[in-house]
CSV table of C-alpha atoms in Angstrom, one decimal:
chain,number,residue,atom,x,y,z
L,570,UNK,CA,-9.8,-11.4,-14.6
L,571,UNK,CA,-6.0,-12.7,-14.5
L,572,UNK,CA,-3.5,-10.6,-15.3
L,573,UNK,CA,-2.8,-12.0,-18.8
L,574,UNK,CA,-6.2,-11.0,-19.6
L,575,UNK,CA,-5.9,-7.8,-18.4
L,576,UNK,CA,-2.8,-7.1,-20.4
L,577,UNK,CA,-5.0,-8.4,-23.6
L,578,UNK,CA,-7.7,-5.9,-22.8
L,579,UNK,CA,-5.9,-2.9,-22.6
L,580,UNK,CA,-3.4,-3.8,-25.2
L,581,UNK,CA,-7.0,-4.0,-27.4
L,582,UNK,CA,-8.5,-0.7,-26.1
L,583,UNK,CA,-5.7,1.5,-26.6
L,584,UNK,CA,-5.9,0.4,-30.5
L,585,UNK,CA,-9.2,1.6,-30.4
L,586,UNK,CA,-8.5,5.0,-28.6
L,587,UNK,CA,-6.1,5.5,-31.2
L,588,UNK,CA,-8.5,5.3,-33.9
L,589,UNK,CA,-11.5,7.3,-32.4
L,590,UNK,CA,-9.5,10.4,-30.9
L,591,UNK,CA,-11.5,13.5,-30.6
L,592,UNK,CA,-10.7,16.6,-30.2
L,593,UNK,CA,-12.2,19.3,-27.5
L,594,UNK,CA,-12.2,23.8,-26.9
L,595,UNK,CA,-10.7,22.9,-24.0
L,596,UNK,CA,-8.5,19.8,-24.5
L,597,UNK,CA,-11.1,17.2,-22.8
L,598,UNK,CA,-11.2,14.4,-25.2
L,599,UNK,CA,-7.7,14.6,-26.7
L,600,UNK,CA,-6.3,12.2,-25.4
L,601,UNK,CA,-3.0,14.2,-24.7
L,602,UNK,CA,-1.8,16.2,-21.2
L,603,UNK,CA,0.0,18.7,-24.0
L,604,UNK,CA,-3.5,19.9,-25.1
L,605,UNK,CA,-5.0,20.1,-22.1
L,606,UNK,CA,-5.2,23.7,-20.6
L,607,UNK,CA,-5.0,22.3,-16.3
L,608,UNK,CA,-5.2,26.4,-14.8
L,609,UNK,CA,-8.2,26.8,-16.6
L,610,UNK,CA,-11.3,27.7,-14.0
L,611,UNK,CA,-13.0,24.4,-13.0
L,612,UNK,CA,-16.1,24.2,-14.4
L,613,UNK,CA,-19.0,21.8,-16.0
L,614,UNK,CA,-19.9,18.2,-14.9
L,615,UNK,CA,-17.2,15.9,-13.6
L,616,UNK,CA,-17.5,12.2,-13.9
L,617,UNK,CA,-15.5,10.2,-11.3
L,618,UNK,CA,-15.4,6.7,-9.6
L,619,UNK,CA,-13.7,6.1,-6.5
L,620,UNK,CA,-14.2,6.0,-2.9
L,621,UNK,CA,-15.9,2.4,-2.7
L,622,UNK,CA,-18.0,2.5,1.0
L,623,UNK,CA,-16.6,5.8,1.3
L,624,UNK,CA,-16.0,6.4,5.9
L,625,UNK,CA,-15.8,8.9,7.8
L,626,UNK,CA,-12.6,10.1,6.4
L,627,UNK,CA,-13.5,9.7,2.9
L,628,UNK,CA,-16.8,11.8,3.6
L,629,UNK,CA,-14.6,14.6,5.0
L,630,UNK,CA,-12.6,14.6,1.9
L,631,UNK,CA,-15.0,14.3,-0.3
L,632,UNK,CA,-17.1,16.9,1.3
L,633,UNK,CA,-14.2,19.1,1.1
L,634,UNK,CA,-12.9,19.0,-2.7
L,635,UNK,CA,-16.5,19.8,-3.7
L,636,UNK,CA,-16.4,23.4,-1.5
L,637,UNK,CA,-13.0,23.9,-3.6
L,638,UNK,CA,-14.4,23.1,-6.9
L,639,UNK,CA,-17.3,25.4,-6.5
L,640,UNK,CA,-20.4,25.2,-8.8
L,641,UNK,CA,-18.7,22.3,-10.1
L,642,UNK,CA,-21.5,19.2,-10.8
L,643,UNK,CA,-19.8,16.2,-9.1
L,644,UNK,CA,-21.4,12.8,-10.2
L,645,UNK,CA,-19.6,9.7,-8.7
L,646,UNK,CA,-19.6,6.4,-9.4
L,647,UNK,CA,-19.0,4.9,-5.8
L,648,UNK,CA,-18.1,1.4,-6.7
L,649,UNK,CA,-14.3,-0.4,-6.4
L,650,UNK,CA,-12.2,-0.2,-9.7
L,651,UNK,CA,-12.7,-2.4,-12.1
L,652,UNK,CA,-10.0,-3.5,-15.0
L,653,UNK,CA,-12.3,-5.2,-17.1
L,654,UNK,CA,-15.0,-2.6,-16.5
L,655,UNK,CA,-12.4,0.2,-16.6
L,656,UNK,CA,-10.9,-1.3,-20.2
L,657,UNK,CA,-14.4,-2.0,-21.9
L,658,UNK,CA,-15.6,2.2,-20.3
L,659,UNK,CA,-12.4,3.6,-22.4
L,660,UNK,CA,-13.2,0.9,-25.4
L,661,UNK,CA,-16.7,2.7,-25.4
L,662,UNK,CA,-15.5,6.0,-24.8
L,663,UNK,CA,-17.5,6.5,-22.1
L,664,UNK,CA,-14.9,7.4,-19.4
L,665,UNK,CA,-14.9,9.1,-16.2
L,666,UNK,CA,-13.2,12.1,-15.5
L,667,UNK,CA,-11.0,10.7,-13.1
L,668,UNK,CA,-10.4,7.3,-11.5
L,669,UNK,CA,-9.0,6.0,-8.3
L,670,UNK,CA,-7.2,2.4,-8.1
L,671,UNK,CA,-4.4,1.2,-6.6
L,672,UNK,CA,-1.0,2.4,-7.5
L,673,UNK,CA,0.2,-1.0,-8.6
L,674,UNK,CA,-1.7,-0.3,-11.8
L,675,UNK,CA,-1.2,3.3,-12.3
L,676,UNK,CA,2.2,2.6,-14.7
L,677,UNK,CA,-0.1,-0.3,-16.8
L,678,UNK,CA,-1.9,2.0,-18.2
L,679,UNK,CA,0.6,4.9,-18.4
L,680,UNK,CA,2.7,2.7,-20.3
L,681,UNK,CA,0.3,2.1,-23.0
L,682,UNK,CA,-0.9,5.9,-22.6
L,683,UNK,CA,-4.5,5.2,-21.7
L,684,UNK,CA,-4.3,7.8,-18.6
L,685,UNK,CA,-2.8,11.3,-18.9
L,686,UNK,CA,0.9,12.2,-16.9
L,687,UNK,CA,0.6,14.8,-14.6
L,688,UNK,CA,3.4,17.2,-14.4
L,689,UNK,CA,1.5,20.2,-16.1
L,690,UNK,CA,-1.8,19.2,-14.2
L,691,UNK,CA,0.9,19.9,-10.7
L,692,UNK,CA,2.7,22.5,-12.4
L,693,UNK,CA,-0.2,24.5,-13.4
L,694,UNK,CA,-1.7,24.3,-9.7
L,695,UNK,CA,1.7,25.1,-7.7
L,696,UNK,CA,2.3,21.6,-6.8
L,697,UNK,CA,5.6,20.1,-6.4
L,698,UNK,CA,5.6,16.3,-6.1
L,699,UNK,CA,8.5,16.1,-3.9
L,700,UNK,CA,6.9,18.6,-1.5
L,701,UNK,CA,3.9,17.2,-1.0
L,702,UNK,CA,4.3,13.4,-0.9
L,703,UNK,CA,6.9,11.0,0.0
L,704,UNK,CA,9.8,9.8,-1.9
L,705,UNK,CA,8.5,6.3,-2.5
L,706,UNK,CA,4.9,7.1,-2.8
L,707,UNK,CA,6.0,9.3,-5.7
L,708,UNK,CA,7.8,6.4,-7.2
L,709,UNK,CA,5.3,4.5,-7.3
L,710,UNK,CA,3.2,6.6,-9.5
L,711,UNK,CA,6.4,7.7,-11.8
L,712,UNK,CA,7.1,5.9,-15.3
L,713,UNK,CA,9.8,7.4,-17.8
L,714,UNK,CA,10.6,10.0,-15.2
L,715,UNK,CA,6.8,11.7,-15.4
L,716,UNK,CA,4.0,11.2,-12.6
L,717,UNK,CA,1.0,9.4,-13.7
L,718,UNK,CA,-1.5,9.7,-10.9
L,719,UNK,CA,-2.1,11.8,-7.4
L,720,UNK,CA,-1.6,9.7,-4.6
L,721,UNK,CA,-3.4,9.0,-1.2
L,722,UNK,CA,-2.4,7.5,1.2
L,723,UNK,CA,0.8,5.5,2.5
L,724,UNK,CA,0.5,3.3,6.4
L,725,UNK,CA,3.9,1.7,6.9
L,726,UNK,CA,5.0,-1.6,8.0
L,727,UNK,CA,6.5,-2.4,11.4
L,728,UNK,CA,6.4,-4.9,14.1
L,729,UNK,CA,4.1,-5.3,17.0
L,730,UNK,CA,5.1,-6.8,19.8
L,731,UNK,CA,2.8,-8.7,22.0
L,732,UNK,CA,4.4,-8.1,25.6
L,733,UNK,CA,2.7,-10.7,27.5
L,734,UNK,CA,5.0,-13.4,25.7
L,735,UNK,CA,8.0,-11.5,25.9
L,736,UNK,CA,8.2,-10.8,29.1
L,737,UNK,CA,7.7,-14.4,29.7
L,738,UNK,CA,10.4,-15.8,27.8
L,739,UNK,CA,12.7,-12.6,28.9
L,740,UNK,CA,12.8,-11.3,24.8
L,741,UNK,CA,13.6,-8.1,25.4
L,742,UNK,CA,12.5,-5.3,21.8
L,743,UNK,CA,16.2,-5.3,21.0
L,744,UNK,CA,16.2,-8.8,20.3
L,745,UNK,CA,13.7,-8.8,17.4
L,746,UNK,CA,16.3,-7.3,15.1
L,747,UNK,CA,15.4,-8.0,11.5
L,748,UNK,CA,18.9,-6.9,10.7
L,749,UNK,CA,20.6,-9.6,12.9
L,750,UNK,CA,18.9,-12.9,11.9
L,751,UNK,CA,20.8,-15.5,14.1
L,752,UNK,CA,20.2,-12.9,16.7
L,753,UNK,CA,16.4,-12.9,15.7
L,754,UNK,CA,16.3,-16.6,15.3
L,755,UNK,CA,17.3,-17.1,19.0
L,756,UNK,CA,14.2,-15.2,20.1
L,757,UNK,CA,12.1,-17.1,17.9
L,758,UNK,CA,13.6,-20.1,19.4
L,759,UNK,CA,12.6,-18.7,23.0
L,760,UNK,CA,9.4,-17.6,22.1
L,761,UNK,CA,7.9,-20.6,19.8
L,762,UNK,CA,5.6,-23.0,21.3
L,763,UNK,CA,4.0,-25.9,19.6
L,764,UNK,CA,1.5,-29.0,20.6
L,765,UNK,CA,3.8,-31.7,19.4
L,766,UNK,CA,4.8,-31.1,16.0
L,767,UNK,CA,1.6,-28.5,15.4
L,768,UNK,CA,2.3,-24.5,16.1
L,769,UNK,CA,0.7,-22.8,18.9
L,770,UNK,CA,2.1,-20.2,19.6
L,771,UNK,CA,4.4,-18.2,16.6
L,772,UNK,CA,7.6,-16.4,17.9
L,773,UNK,CA,7.7,-14.0,15.3
L,774,UNK,CA,4.7,-14.2,12.4
L,775,UNK,CA,6.9,-12.5,8.8
L,776,UNK,CA,3.7,-12.5,7.4
L,777,UNK,CA,5.2,-14.3,4.7
L,778,UNK,CA,3.6,-14.1,1.6
L,779,UNK,CA,1.9,-10.7,2.8
L,780,UNK,CA,4.7,-8.6,3.1
L,781,UNK,CA,7.2,-9.4,0.9
L,782,UNK,CA,8.2,-6.1,-0.8
L,783,UNK,CA,9.2,-4.7,2.8
L,784,UNK,CA,11.4,-7.9,3.1
L,785,UNK,CA,12.8,-7.3,-0.2
L,786,UNK,CA,13.6,-3.6,-0.2
L,787,UNK,CA,14.9,-4.4,3.6
L,788,UNK,CA,17.7,-6.5,1.9
L,789,UNK,CA,18.3,-3.9,-0.9
L,790,UNK,CA,15.9,-5.8,-3.5
L,791,UNK,CA,13.4,-4.5,-5.7
L,792,UNK,CA,10.7,-6.1,-8.3
L,793,UNK,CA,11.5,-3.6,-11.5
L,794,UNK,CA,14.3,-1.1,-12.7
L,795,UNK,CA,14.3,2.8,-13.3
L,796,UNK,CA,12.6,1.7,-16.8
L,797,UNK,CA,10.1,-0.9,-15.4
L,798,UNK,CA,11.6,-3.6,-16.0
L,799,UNK,CA,11.5,-6.7,-13.8
L,800,UNK,CA,14.5,-7.3,-11.7
L,801,UNK,CA,13.0,-10.6,-9.9
L,802,UNK,CA,16.5,-12.4,-9.9
L,803,UNK,CA,18.7,-9.8,-8.1
L,804,UNK,CA,20.5,-11.4,-5.3
L,805,UNK,CA,19.6,-8.9,-2.9
L,806,UNK,CA,15.7,-10.5,-3.2
L,807,UNK,CA,17.1,-14.0,-3.3
L,808,UNK,CA,18.8,-13.5,0.4
L,809,UNK,CA,15.1,-11.4,1.4
L,810,UNK,CA,13.6,-15.0,0.6
L,811,UNK,CA,16.0,-17.2,2.4
L,812,UNK,CA,15.7,-15.2,5.4
L,813,UNK,CA,12.1,-15.8,5.6
L,814,UNK,CA,12.8,-19.5,5.2
L,815,UNK,CA,14.9,-20.2,7.8
L,816,UNK,CA,12.2,-17.8,10.2
L,817,UNK,CA,9.5,-19.9,8.8
L,818,UNK,CA,11.3,-23.0,9.0
L,819,UNK,CA,12.2,-22.2,12.7
L,820,UNK,CA,8.6,-22.1,13.7
L,821,UNK,CA,7.1,-25.8,11.9
L,822,UNK,CA,7.8,-25.0,8.7
L,823,UNK,CA,6.0,-23.2,5.8
L,824,UNK,CA,3.1,-25.6,5.7
L,825,UNK,CA,2.2,-25.7,9.3
L,826,UNK,CA,2.7,-21.5,9.7
L,827,UNK,CA,0.0,-20.9,7.1
L,828,UNK,CA,-2.2,-23.3,8.6
L,829,UNK,CA,-2.1,-21.6,12.1
L,830,UNK,CA,-1.8,-18.1,10.5
L,831,UNK,CA,-4.9,-18.9,8.5
L,832,UNK,CA,-6.6,-19.9,11.7
L,833,UNK,CA,-5.9,-16.0,12.7
L,834,UNK,CA,-9.2,-14.5,13.9
L,835,UNK,CA,-7.2,-10.9,12.4
L,836,UNK,CA,-10.6,-8.7,13.0
L,837,UNK,CA,-12.5,-10.2,15.9
L,838,UNK,CA,-12.6,-10.6,20.0
L,839,UNK,CA,-10.0,-13.5,19.8
L,840,UNK,CA,-7.3,-12.1,17.6
L,841,UNK,CA,-3.7,-13.7,17.6
L,842,UNK,CA,-2.9,-10.7,20.0
L,843,UNK,CA,-5.8,-11.6,22.6
L,844,UNK,CA,-5.0,-15.2,22.4
L,845,UNK,CA,-1.7,-15.2,22.2
L,846,UNK,CA,-0.9,-16.7,19.7
L,847,UNK,CA,1.6,-14.5,18.0
L,848,UNK,CA,4.7,-12.9,20.3
L,849,UNK,CA,5.9,-10.3,17.6
L,850,UNK,CA,3.9,-9.7,13.7
L,851,UNK,CA,4.7,-7.3,10.8
L,852,UNK,CA,1.9,-5.4,10.3
L,853,UNK,CA,0.6,-2.0,8.5
L,854,UNK,CA,-0.3,0.7,10.5
L,855,UNK,CA,-4.1,0.3,9.5
L,856,UNK,CA,-4.1,-2.6,12.4
L,857,UNK,CA,-2.9,-1.6,15.8
L,858,UNK,CA,-6.8,0.5,14.9
L,859,UNK,CA,-8.5,-2.9,14.6
L,860,UNK,CA,-6.8,-3.8,18.1
L,861,UNK,CA,-8.3,-0.6,19.6
L,862,UNK,CA,-10.8,-2.1,21.0
L,863,UNK,CA,-9.0,-4.4,23.1
L,864,UNK,CA,-6.4,-2.1,24.3
L,865,UNK,CA,-7.1,-3.1,28.0
L,866,UNK,CA,-6.7,-7.2,27.4
L,867,UNK,CA,-3.0,-7.0,25.5
L,868,UNK,CA,-0.3,-5.0,26.7
L,869,UNK,CA,1.2,-4.6,22.9
L,870,UNK,CA,4.5,-2.8,22.0
L,871,UNK,CA,6.6,-1.8,18.4
L,872,UNK,CA,9.9,-1.7,17.3
L,873,UNK,CA,11.0,-0.2,13.7
L,874,UNK,CA,11.6,-3.5,10.8
L,875,UNK,CA,14.9,-3.0,10.1
L,876,UNK,CA,17.0,-2.7,7.0
L,877,UNK,CA,20.5,-5.5,6.1
L,878,UNK,CA,22.2,-2.2,7.1
L,879,UNK,CA,20.8,-1.8,10.5
L,880,UNK,CA,18.3,1.2,9.9
L,881,UNK,CA,15.0,1.3,10.1
L,882,UNK,CA,13.0,0.6,6.5
L,883,UNK,CA,9.8,0.2,5.6
L,884,UNK,CA,7.4,-0.4,2.5
L,885,UNK,CA,3.8,0.1,1.8
L,886,UNK,CA,1.4,0.6,-1.3
L,887,UNK,CA,-1.9,2.9,-1.2
L,888,UNK,CA,-4.0,3.9,-4.2
L,889,UNK,CA,-4.2,7.1,-6.7
L,890,UNK,CA,-6.3,9.0,-8.5
L,891,UNK,CA,-5.5,9.1,-12.2
L,892,UNK,CA,-7.6,10.8,-15.7
L,893,UNK,CA,-8.0,8.9,-18.0
L,894,UNK,CA,-6.5,9.9,-22.0
L,895,UNK,CA,-10.1,10.7,-23.3
L,896,UNK,CA,-11.6,12.1,-20.1
L,897,UNK,CA,-14.2,15.1,-20.9
L,898,UNK,CA,-13.0,17.6,-18.2
L,899,UNK,CA,-9.8,16.9,-17.4
L,900,UNK,CA,-8.6,20.3,-15.7
L,901,UNK,CA,-11.8,19.9,-13.2
L,902,UNK,CA,-10.4,16.3,-12.7
L,903,UNK,CA,-7.2,17.6,-12.0
L,904,UNK,CA,-7.9,20.3,-9.8
L,905,UNK,CA,-10.0,17.7,-7.7
L,906,UNK,CA,-8.0,15.0,-7.0
L,907,UNK,CA,-5.2,17.7,-5.5
L,908,UNK,CA,-8.1,19.1,-4.1
L,909,UNK,CA,-8.8,15.7,-2.1
L,910,UNK,CA,-4.8,15.3,-1.3
L,911,UNK,CA,-4.1,18.9,0.1
L,912,UNK,CA,-3.8,19.8,3.3
L,913,UNK,CA,-7.1,21.1,4.1
L,914,UNK,CA,-9.2,17.9,3.2
L,915,UNK,CA,-6.8,15.5,5.4
L,916,UNK,CA,-7.9,18.2,8.0
L,917,UNK,CA,-10.7,18.0,7.5
L,918,UNK,CA,-10.3,14.4,7.4
L,919,UNK,CA,-9.3,14.4,11.0
L,920,UNK,CA,-11.7,16.0,12.3
L,921,UNK,CA,-13.6,13.6,11.5
L,922,UNK,CA,-11.7,11.1,13.1
L,923,UNK,CA,-11.1,12.3,16.2
L,924,UNK,CA,-14.9,12.7,16.5
L,925,UNK,CA,-15.2,9.1,15.8
L,926,UNK,CA,-12.8,8.3,18.0
L,927,UNK,CA,-14.2,10.2,20.4
L,928,UNK,CA,-17.7,8.2,20.1
L,929,UNK,CA,-16.6,5.3,20.2
L,930,UNK,CA,-14.0,5.7,23.2
L,931,UNK,CA,-11.2,4.3,21.3
L,932,UNK,CA,-7.8,5.2,20.4
L,933,UNK,CA,-6.9,7.8,17.8
L,934,UNK,CA,-3.8,6.1,15.7
L,935,UNK,CA,-3.8,9.1,13.3
L,936,UNK,CA,-4.0,8.8,9.3
L,937,UNK,CA,-1.1,8.3,7.5
L,938,UNK,CA,-1.8,9.9,4.3
L,939,UNK,CA,1.2,9.5,2.0
L,940,UNK,CA,1.7,13.8,2.9
L,941,UNK,CA,4.8,14.4,5.1
L,942,UNK,CA,2.6,17.9,6.0
L,943,UNK,CA,-0.4,16.7,6.5
L,944,UNK,CA,1.2,13.4,8.6
L,945,UNK,CA,2.6,15.8,11.4
L,946,UNK,CA,-0.6,18.2,11.0
L,947,UNK,CA,-2.7,15.2,12.3
L,948,UNK,CA,0.0,13.8,14.8
L,949,UNK,CA,0.8,17.3,16.3
L,950,UNK,CA,-2.9,17.9,16.6
L,951,UNK,CA,-4.7,14.9,17.5
L,952,UNK,CA,-2.1,12.5,18.8
L,953,UNK,CA,-1.9,13.0,22.4
L,954,UNK,CA,-1.4,10.5,25.4
L,955,UNK,CA,-4.7,7.8,25.1
L,956,UNK,CA,-4.0,6.6,28.9
L,957,UNK,CA,-2.2,3.5,27.0
L,958,UNK,CA,1.6,3.2,27.4
L,959,UNK,CA,1.5,0.7,24.9
L,960,UNK,CA,-0.8,1.8,22.6
L,961,UNK,CA,1.0,5.3,22.4
L,962,UNK,CA,4.4,3.9,22.3
L,963,UNK,CA,3.1,1.9,18.9
L,964,UNK,CA,1.5,4.7,17.0
L,965,UNK,CA,4.8,6.6,18.0
L,966,UNK,CA,6.7,3.6,16.4
L,967,UNK,CA,5.0,3.9,12.9
L,968,UNK,CA,5.3,8.0,12.8
L,969,UNK,CA,8.6,7.7,13.0
L,970,UNK,CA,9.1,5.1,10.6
L,971,UNK,CA,6.5,6.2,7.9
L,972,UNK,CA,10.0,8.7,6.5
L,973,UNK,CA,12.5,5.4,6.1
L,974,UNK,CA,9.9,4.2,3.5
L,975,UNK,CA,11.4,2.3,0.3
L,976,UNK,CA,9.2,1.7,-3.4
L,977,UNK,CA,9.9,-1.9,-4.7
L,978,UNK,CA,9.3,-0.4,-8.3
L,979,UNK,CA,6.9,0.1,-10.7
L,980,UNK,CA,6.7,-1.5,-13.8
L,981,UNK,CA,3.9,-2.0,-16.4
L,982,UNK,CA,3.8,-5.6,-16.0
L,983,UNK,CA,2.9,-4.3,-11.9
L,984,UNK,CA,0.3,-7.5,-11.1
L,985,UNK,CA,1.9,-9.8,-13.2
L,986,UNK,CA,5.5,-8.8,-10.9
L,987,UNK,CA,3.2,-9.0,-8.0
L,988,UNK,CA,1.7,-12.4,-8.3
L,989,UNK,CA,5.0,-13.7,-9.9
L,990,UNK,CA,6.8,-13.3,-6.8
L,991,UNK,CA,4.0,-14.4,-4.7
L,992,UNK,CA,4.2,-18.0,-6.4
L,993,UNK,CA,8.3,-17.8,-6.2
L,994,UNK,CA,8.1,-17.3,-2.6
L,995,UNK,CA,5.7,-20.1,-2.1
L,996,UNK,CA,7.6,-22.4,-3.7
L,997,UNK,CA,10.9,-21.5,-2.1
L,998,UNK,CA,9.5,-21.3,1.4
L,999,UNK,CA,7.8,-24.5,0.4
L,1000,UNK,CA,11.0,-26.2,-0.6
L,1001,UNK,CA,9.4,-27.3,-3.7
L,1002,UNK,CA,12.2,-24.8,-5.6
L,1003,UNK,CA,15.2,-23.8,-4.7
L,1004,UNK,CA,15.2,-20.1,-4.0
L,1005,UNK,CA,17.4,-18.9,-6.9
L,1006,UNK,CA,15.3,-21.5,-9.8
L,1007,UNK,CA,11.9,-19.8,-8.1
L,1008,UNK,CA,13.0,-16.3,-8.9
L,1009,UNK,CA,14.3,-17.6,-12.3
L,1010,UNK,CA,10.7,-18.5,-12.9
L,1011,UNK,CA,9.0,-15.9,-12.1
L,1012,UNK,CA,11.5,-13.5,-13.8
L,1013,UNK,CA,11.0,-15.5,-17.1
L,1014,UNK,CA,7.2,-15.1,-16.9
L,1015,UNK,CA,7.3,-11.9,-15.3
L,1016,UNK,CA,9.4,-10.0,-18.6
L,1017,UNK,CA,6.7,-11.5,-20.7
L,1018,UNK,CA,4.1,-9.4,-19.8
L,1019,UNK,CA,6.0,-6.7,-19.4
L,1020,UNK,CA,6.9,-7.1,-23.2
L,1021,UNK,CA,3.3,-7.7,-24.1
L,1022,UNK,CA,2.3,-4.0,-22.4
L,1023,UNK,CA,5.2,-2.4,-23.8
L,1024,UNK,CA,5.8,-3.9,-26.9
C-alpha cells in the first residue's frame, strides 16, 4: 500500500473511532491515556501483535515477559506489521492491546490519536525513558513532547574495512574519514578498480540510498523538526547529498555503482568482502554477524562514521510497541511492553544468543538493545576475545559508537518523507535533477503528506 493510501485509510479510521468511543471499568477501550490505571495489577487476557518469525532472542524475551505478567493469558498474532490490516482492525474495533511496528510509523498514528501516549504508563511503572533508552531512540517515538511507544533495538552503523585490500593499496584506517572529503576521495582513488569503465572493486561503498539518514545527520541535517514538519531543504541535507555524489562519481557514477552493488551476494558465501568487491563499506551492526561464518576468509576492521565536526556519529532505526487507543487491556499491554525491554529480558536474550553462538561455533557480536544499561551488561558478560582480532576490533567499534547516535527527526509523514528523500537522492546521484531541485520537490511532496495527517 502506498503512503498516500495509508494516510487516507488512517484518517478515515480516526473518524470511525471518534464516533464509536466506548468505556470500560479499567479504562480499556476508552481511547485516552488519562482513563487508564497503568499502575493496576495486570490481569485478564492480553492480545499482542508482533514477533514475526521470532529467533532465539525474541523467544527468550517472550518467555521472560510472560513470567513477569503472572496469570495473564497472552494471545499473540506473530505476523509482520501491515498498515492496511492495522487500520482495518482499528475501524472494526477488534484491535490488539499492543502492536509492534517500525519506529518510523509511530508518530503517524500518534498525530491522529490512534495510539495512546505512554508517559503515564512509564511513570506508573517507575520507568524513566531517559534512563532506559538512548536519547535518539526516545526521540524517534516522541511527538509534541510526549512518548508514544516503547522502543526496542538500535543497531548503529559504522564503516567496515577490508584490510586485505587496504594494506595492498597502502591505505590506512585514518584515510577512511567521512569528515575529510578530499582525503576520503583520494583514498577511494587508490582502492577503486574497474574493468574498462565497469566498476569491479569499490574503494568505499557509502550505501548511497540505504543509509541516507546517517549521511544527513552527519552533516548536521535532519528530515523533520521538533514538531514533525518536514525539513528536507535544510542546507546541511544538500551538503550531505553533494558529498555522496562526489563519492559515487569517483567510482563510475551512480548507475554503474548501483549495478555492482545490486550484484553483491550480501548474505551468501560469495559476499562482497569474501570476493574483495569492497575495500570499505558503511554497514549496520548486524552485518558483522552475517560475516562471522567467513571469519577465516576475510580480514576485517572498522572505523567510526564521522560527522562534519570530526566526531563519531551514527544513526539507525528499530521497532517499538504501541498501545492502540481502543485497546481493551492497556494496563497489561504497558507492563508487557516494558517487561520485554527491561534488563532481565535482555539478559535472558543474551543467554540464549550465547548458547546459539556456542552451538554454531560463531562469533558473539553482541546485542544492541536500545538500552545503555543492557548493552553494557551484555558487553561486559559476553563479549570476550574470540580468537579473531579483526572481528574483536569491529565489535568493539560498534559498542564504542552506539552512544553517539542522532535522530533524523520523527514526523507524522515519516514514511512519505522517507520515500521522497530516497527519490531526491536517487535523482541527484543520477544527475536528472540538481541537488537543490531534488530536495525542493521532495519537500513539497512531504509537506502535502504532512498536512494530510495533521490537517
